[in-house]
Short mmCIF file of C-alpha atoms in Angstrom, two decimals:
data_model
loop_
_atom_site.label_atom_id
_atom_site.label_comp_id
_atom_site.label_asym_id
_atom_site.label_seq_id
_atom_site.Cartn_x
_atom_site.Cartn_y
_atom_site.Cartn_z
CA MET A 1 123.88 47.46 -32.06
CA SER A 2 120.55 48.59 -33.88
CA LEU A 3 120.27 50.39 -37.16
CA GLU A 4 119.06 53.60 -35.60
CA GLN A 5 122.14 53.77 -33.27
CA ASP A 6 124.54 52.81 -35.80
CA VAL A 7 123.21 55.44 -38.31
CA ASP A 8 123.43 57.99 -35.62
CA LEU A 9 126.87 57.32 -34.34
CA MET A 10 128.05 57.19 -38.01
CA CYS A 11 126.42 60.36 -39.16
CA PRO A 12 127.11 63.49 -37.23
CA GLY A 13 125.76 66.86 -37.65
CA LEU A 14 122.41 67.94 -38.76
CA TYR A 15 122.59 67.37 -42.60
CA CYS A 16 125.07 64.19 -42.84
CA GLY A 17 123.43 60.97 -44.10
CA LYS A 18 123.85 57.76 -45.93
CA ILE A 19 122.44 56.99 -49.36
CA GLU A 20 120.49 53.62 -49.35
CA SER A 21 120.97 51.06 -52.12
CA ARG A 22 119.72 47.65 -52.76
CA ASN A 23 121.35 44.62 -54.18
CA ASP A 24 118.92 41.63 -54.72
CA SER A 25 117.26 41.76 -51.29
CA GLN A 26 120.11 43.24 -49.22
CA THR A 27 119.94 46.83 -48.31
CA MET A 28 123.35 48.52 -48.33
CA TYR A 29 124.04 52.04 -46.81
CA GLY A 30 127.04 54.01 -48.05
CA ASP A 31 129.36 56.18 -46.19
CA CYS A 32 128.09 59.50 -44.28
CA GLY A 33 128.09 62.33 -46.64
CA VAL A 34 125.97 64.95 -48.50
CA CYS A 35 122.61 63.79 -49.87
CA PRO A 36 121.94 64.08 -53.62
CA ARG A 37 120.05 66.72 -54.76
CA GLY A 38 116.34 66.73 -53.93
CA GLU A 39 116.88 64.16 -51.15
CA ARG A 40 117.63 65.24 -47.28
CA THR A 41 118.16 63.01 -44.30
CA ASN A 42 115.35 61.51 -42.26
CA ALA A 43 115.24 60.62 -38.62
CA LEU A 44 117.67 57.80 -39.09
CA LYS A 45 120.07 59.64 -40.97
CA ILE A 46 119.37 58.10 -44.16
CA CYS A 47 118.79 59.94 -47.49
CA ARG A 48 115.36 60.11 -48.57
CA LYS A 49 113.87 61.70 -51.76
CA CYS A 50 111.75 64.55 -51.00
CA GLU A 51 107.84 64.23 -52.11
CA ASP A 52 106.58 67.21 -50.60
CA SER A 53 104.64 70.30 -52.10
CA PRO A 54 105.42 73.91 -51.35
CA GLU A 55 103.18 75.26 -48.51
CA LEU A 56 101.67 78.57 -49.06
CA TYR A 57 104.39 80.49 -47.30
CA ASP A 58 106.71 78.78 -49.77
CA TRP A 59 104.80 80.31 -52.59
CA LEU A 60 104.52 83.35 -51.11
CA TYR A 61 108.23 83.46 -50.62
CA LEU A 62 108.35 82.38 -54.42
CA GLY A 63 106.05 85.01 -55.47
CA PHE A 64 108.02 87.76 -53.67
CA MET A 65 111.35 86.58 -55.46
CA ALA A 66 109.49 86.73 -58.72
CA MET A 67 108.34 90.11 -58.14
CA LEU A 68 111.45 91.72 -57.35
CA PRO A 69 112.88 91.93 -60.92
CA LEU A 70 109.69 92.93 -62.12
CA VAL A 71 109.30 95.95 -59.62
CA LEU A 72 112.96 97.07 -60.65
CA HIS A 73 112.15 96.68 -64.57
CA TRP A 74 109.02 98.83 -64.14
CA PHE A 75 110.89 101.33 -61.88
CA PHE A 76 113.71 101.92 -64.34
CA ILE A 77 111.23 101.89 -67.29
CA GLU A 78 109.65 105.00 -65.94
CA TRP A 79 112.93 106.42 -64.69
CA TYR A 80 114.48 106.60 -68.27
CA SER A 81 111.37 106.77 -70.23
CA GLY A 82 111.23 110.39 -70.06
CA LYS A 83 108.31 113.10 -70.39
CA LYS A 84 107.40 112.55 -73.75
CA SER A 85 108.00 109.13 -74.50
CA SER A 86 104.86 106.98 -75.13
CA SER A 87 106.89 103.63 -75.08
CA ALA A 88 106.59 103.38 -71.39
CA LEU A 89 103.50 101.24 -71.10
CA PHE A 90 104.54 98.79 -73.80
CA GLN A 91 107.84 98.28 -72.24
CA HIS A 92 105.90 97.73 -69.06
CA VAL A 93 103.77 95.17 -70.52
CA THR A 94 106.74 93.46 -72.25
CA ALA A 95 108.62 93.29 -68.73
CA LEU A 96 105.49 91.50 -67.13
CA LEU A 97 105.66 89.23 -70.25
CA GLU A 98 109.27 88.45 -69.71
CA CYS A 99 108.65 87.58 -66.09
CA THR A 100 105.69 85.39 -66.62
CA VAL A 101 107.23 83.52 -69.21
CA ALA A 102 110.31 83.04 -67.27
CA ALA A 103 108.42 81.71 -64.52
CA ILE A 104 106.44 79.32 -66.25
CA VAL A 105 109.61 78.01 -67.96
CA THR A 106 111.42 77.67 -64.88
CA LEU A 107 108.27 75.71 -63.37
CA LEU A 108 108.46 73.25 -66.29
CA VAL A 109 112.23 72.63 -66.04
CA ASN A 110 112.33 71.63 -62.22
CA ASP A 111 111.24 68.30 -61.24
CA PRO A 112 108.88 67.02 -61.88
CA ILE A 113 109.99 68.16 -65.59
CA GLY A 114 107.12 69.37 -67.76
CA GLN A 115 104.50 70.04 -65.00
CA LEU A 116 103.39 73.27 -63.40
CA LYS A 117 104.17 72.07 -59.85
CA ILE A 118 107.24 71.75 -57.56
CA ARG A 119 108.62 68.53 -55.52
CA SER A 120 110.15 70.14 -52.64
CA CYS A 121 111.82 69.32 -49.14
CA ARG A 122 110.04 70.84 -46.30
CA VAL A 123 111.51 73.81 -44.61
CA LYS A 124 111.80 72.56 -41.12
CA MET A 125 114.26 75.36 -39.54
CA LEU A 126 116.29 78.56 -40.35
CA SER A 127 119.47 76.48 -40.53
CA ASP A 128 118.12 74.72 -43.65
CA TRP A 129 118.80 77.54 -45.52
CA TYR A 130 122.38 77.66 -44.56
CA THR A 131 123.59 74.12 -44.21
CA MET A 132 127.18 75.41 -45.01
CA LEU A 133 127.58 76.63 -41.97
CA TYR A 134 126.59 73.21 -40.14
CA ASN A 135 129.32 71.01 -41.37
CA PRO A 136 130.31 68.72 -38.56
CA SER A 137 133.82 68.31 -37.14
CA PRO A 138 133.64 64.78 -35.29
CA ASP A 139 137.34 64.81 -34.20
CA TYR A 140 137.61 68.45 -34.09
CA ILE A 141 140.30 68.30 -36.93
CA ASN A 142 138.61 67.26 -40.07
CA THR A 143 135.54 68.66 -41.46
CA LEU A 144 132.80 66.48 -42.95
CA HIS A 145 131.21 68.48 -45.83
CA CYS A 146 127.32 68.09 -45.99
CA THR A 147 126.65 71.19 -47.70
CA GLN A 148 123.46 70.67 -49.72
CA GLU A 149 120.01 72.18 -50.77
CA ALA A 150 118.11 71.00 -47.80
CA VAL A 151 115.06 73.51 -48.97
CA PHE A 152 115.09 72.06 -52.62
CA PRO A 153 114.30 73.34 -54.91
CA LEU A 154 113.45 77.05 -53.12
CA TYR A 155 117.08 78.05 -53.31
CA THR A 156 118.22 77.22 -56.80
CA ILE A 157 115.04 77.92 -58.44
CA ILE A 158 115.32 81.36 -58.04
CA PHE A 159 118.63 81.41 -59.77
CA ILE A 160 116.99 79.73 -62.58
CA TYR A 161 114.40 82.16 -62.74
CA TYR A 162 116.78 84.90 -62.56
CA ALA A 163 118.49 83.49 -65.69
CA PHE A 164 115.29 82.77 -67.92
CA CYS A 165 114.33 86.50 -67.07
CA LEU A 166 117.68 87.81 -68.20
CA VAL A 167 117.37 85.52 -71.42
CA PHE A 168 114.14 86.66 -72.47
CA MET A 169 114.90 90.24 -71.77
CA MET A 170 118.07 90.40 -74.11
CA LEU A 171 115.75 88.59 -76.59
CA LEU A 172 112.62 90.74 -76.69
CA ARG A 173 113.28 94.13 -75.07
CA PRO A 174 116.21 95.48 -77.36
CA LEU A 175 113.78 94.92 -80.74
CA LEU A 176 110.90 96.54 -78.66
CA VAL A 177 112.66 99.43 -77.80
CA LYS A 178 114.49 100.02 -80.98
CA LYS A 179 111.10 100.23 -82.83
CA ILE A 180 108.85 102.28 -80.30
CA ALA A 181 111.07 104.34 -78.37
CA CYS A 182 111.03 107.13 -80.88
CA GLY A 183 110.76 109.74 -77.98
CA LEU A 184 114.01 109.00 -76.75
CA GLY A 185 117.39 109.76 -77.80
CA LYS A 186 119.43 106.79 -78.78
CA SER A 187 121.80 106.91 -75.66
CA ASP A 188 118.71 106.72 -73.82
CA ARG A 189 116.64 104.02 -75.22
CA PHE A 190 118.44 101.12 -73.83
CA LYS A 191 119.27 102.51 -70.20
CA SER A 192 116.41 100.47 -68.54
CA ILE A 193 117.98 97.23 -69.98
CA TYR A 194 121.64 98.25 -68.90
CA ALA A 195 120.20 98.98 -65.40
CA ALA A 196 118.80 95.40 -65.41
CA LEU A 197 122.26 94.17 -66.24
CA TYR A 198 123.27 95.56 -63.08
CA PHE A 199 120.42 94.77 -60.79
CA PHE A 200 120.22 91.14 -61.86
CA PRO A 201 123.76 90.24 -60.53
CA ILE A 202 122.94 92.15 -57.17
CA LEU A 203 119.56 90.05 -56.71
CA THR A 204 121.51 87.09 -57.09
CA VAL A 205 123.60 87.69 -54.03
CA LEU A 206 121.10 89.54 -51.84
CA GLN A 207 118.64 87.61 -49.54
CA ALA A 208 115.46 88.69 -49.34
CA VAL A 209 113.46 89.23 -45.90
CA GLY A 210 109.66 88.63 -45.50
CA ALA A 211 108.83 92.35 -45.86
CA GLY A 212 111.49 93.37 -48.64
CA LEU A 213 108.95 93.53 -51.47
CA LEU A 214 106.80 96.00 -49.25
CA PHE A 215 109.75 98.11 -48.41
CA LEU A 216 111.23 98.05 -51.92
CA SER A 217 107.53 99.14 -53.38
CA LEU A 218 107.49 101.81 -51.10
CA VAL A 219 110.79 102.96 -52.03
CA THR A 220 110.25 102.87 -55.61
CA LEU A 221 106.98 104.51 -55.24
CA ALA A 222 108.21 107.30 -53.39
CA VAL A 223 111.13 107.93 -55.85
CA TYR A 224 108.97 108.02 -58.82
CA MET A 225 106.24 110.38 -57.23
CA SER A 226 109.19 112.68 -56.19
CA ALA A 227 110.78 112.66 -59.69
CA SER A 228 107.37 113.17 -61.33
CA GLU A 229 106.83 116.28 -59.52
CA ILE A 230 103.43 115.03 -57.97
CA GLN A 231 102.26 116.97 -55.26
CA THR A 232 98.80 117.09 -55.52
CA HIS A 233 95.91 114.57 -56.51
CA LYS A 234 95.30 116.30 -59.59
CA ASP A 235 98.69 115.82 -60.52
CA LEU A 236 98.33 112.12 -59.81
CA ILE A 237 95.12 111.72 -61.95
CA THR A 238 96.22 113.59 -65.15
CA LYS A 239 98.23 110.93 -66.75
CA LYS A 240 96.79 107.25 -66.96
CA LYS A 241 100.55 106.17 -66.78
CA ARG A 242 100.82 107.57 -63.27
CA LEU A 243 97.56 105.71 -62.01
CA VAL A 244 98.81 102.54 -63.82
CA VAL A 245 102.23 103.07 -61.62
CA LEU A 246 100.22 103.66 -58.52
CA PHE A 247 97.81 100.81 -58.74
CA SER A 248 100.83 98.48 -59.29
CA HIS A 249 102.50 99.61 -56.28
CA TRP A 250 99.43 99.26 -54.24
CA MET A 251 99.17 95.57 -55.49
CA LEU A 252 102.57 95.07 -54.53
CA HIS A 253 101.69 96.62 -50.99
CA ALA A 254 99.16 94.06 -50.44
CA TYR A 255 100.77 91.27 -51.34
CA GLY A 256 103.79 92.28 -48.79
CA ILE A 257 101.15 92.57 -46.13
CA ILE A 258 99.59 89.08 -47.08
CA SER A 259 102.88 87.40 -47.18
CA ILE A 260 103.94 88.62 -43.74
CA SER A 261 100.57 87.81 -42.28
CA ARG A 262 100.51 84.09 -43.97
CA LEU A 263 96.76 84.23 -43.86
CA ASP A 264 96.84 82.49 -40.57
CA LYS A 265 94.01 84.47 -39.20
CA LEU A 266 92.20 86.23 -41.66
CA ASP A 267 89.69 88.07 -39.51
CA GLN A 268 92.80 89.84 -37.82
CA ASP A 269 95.22 90.34 -40.87
CA LEU A 270 92.91 91.29 -43.95
CA PRO A 271 91.99 94.34 -42.22
CA LEU A 272 95.59 95.67 -42.54
CA LEU A 273 94.89 95.83 -46.50
CA ALA A 274 92.96 99.09 -45.70
CA LEU A 275 96.78 100.45 -45.00
CA VAL A 276 97.59 99.92 -48.65
CA PRO A 277 97.02 103.69 -49.71
CA THR A 278 98.31 105.21 -46.63
CA PRO A 279 101.95 105.86 -48.02
CA ALA A 280 100.71 107.37 -51.03
CA LEU A 281 98.14 109.59 -49.00
CA PHE A 282 101.13 110.46 -46.58
CA TYR A 283 103.21 111.58 -49.50
CA LEU A 284 100.59 113.66 -51.12
CA LEU A 285 99.95 115.53 -47.85
CA THR A 286 103.57 116.06 -46.94
CA ALA A 287 104.97 116.73 -50.65
CA LYS A 288 104.48 120.93 -50.34
CA TYR A 289 106.83 120.81 -47.24
CA THR A 290 109.24 118.47 -48.74
CA GLU A 291 109.82 120.20 -52.10
CA PRO A 292 110.35 117.06 -54.32
CA SER A 293 111.35 119.29 -57.29
CA ARG A 294 114.89 119.48 -55.55
CA ILE A 295 115.52 115.85 -56.91
CA LEU A 296 115.17 117.00 -60.72
CA SER A 297 117.65 120.10 -59.81
CA GLU A 298 120.19 117.51 -58.43
CA GLY A 299 120.38 115.57 -61.62
CA GLY A 300 116.85 113.52 -61.55
CA ASN A 301 114.62 112.73 -64.55
CA GLY A 302 111.24 114.09 -64.61
CA HIS A 303 108.11 111.89 -65.87
#
């Protein structure tokens, strides 16, 4: 019996494999099971170390996941900053610094350690993200557990990044808010931080879809403009802070469009970027009919 036939018979399922070891000049194979972290099975169902680099779409996915907490930070900072507080801009910059440093540290602690690059396993099919659903039962009684990170490290690296975001937030933000948020009451100063303590656990259990960032940025922009009672272009340009919020959301819209297109056909996809200002323009054209000031009367905070 050939090695290929022996390995295929011994290793059922999509992700079960044998660990290869060498003893002098002899090659030995272990029992079928889960591959070590950072490895996945090859065509012969033998565990091999992944040496690939992330593709463009993988980097877009990582950028999407990295921007999620930043968008939520900015939204809640604006939501709780109040009309007279001048601390929002500093908190925006601090949140950006927190997420940037967390992203850099996350890359440094992942394999290869100390380098700003990632060694990854190539994503081949959708099931690679859900290996726990594909544990085989060869005799229809006993299950062979081969759950592993077949998309190493695209799954676990997000949790590491969120953990660092939370750590840097708790180290930097409370000291900053305490010193510069003089325009807010004591009970309101830390509400944006408390909000982060809620949305970080939520983010760790949510699976993002391709257009999730685009959808989230649309929602937060609409809520912000409604709560700020922005109904005309004059209301929008009277405060620099509002323009900063608008342009940051436009950048997120553009990123969402690019991540969906994957830059496969630039001549067809890039013209879609002209749609970036559309949500804001649509809001300004229809605001007088929807009366966003109702949000304030129902308990929202103005800006």
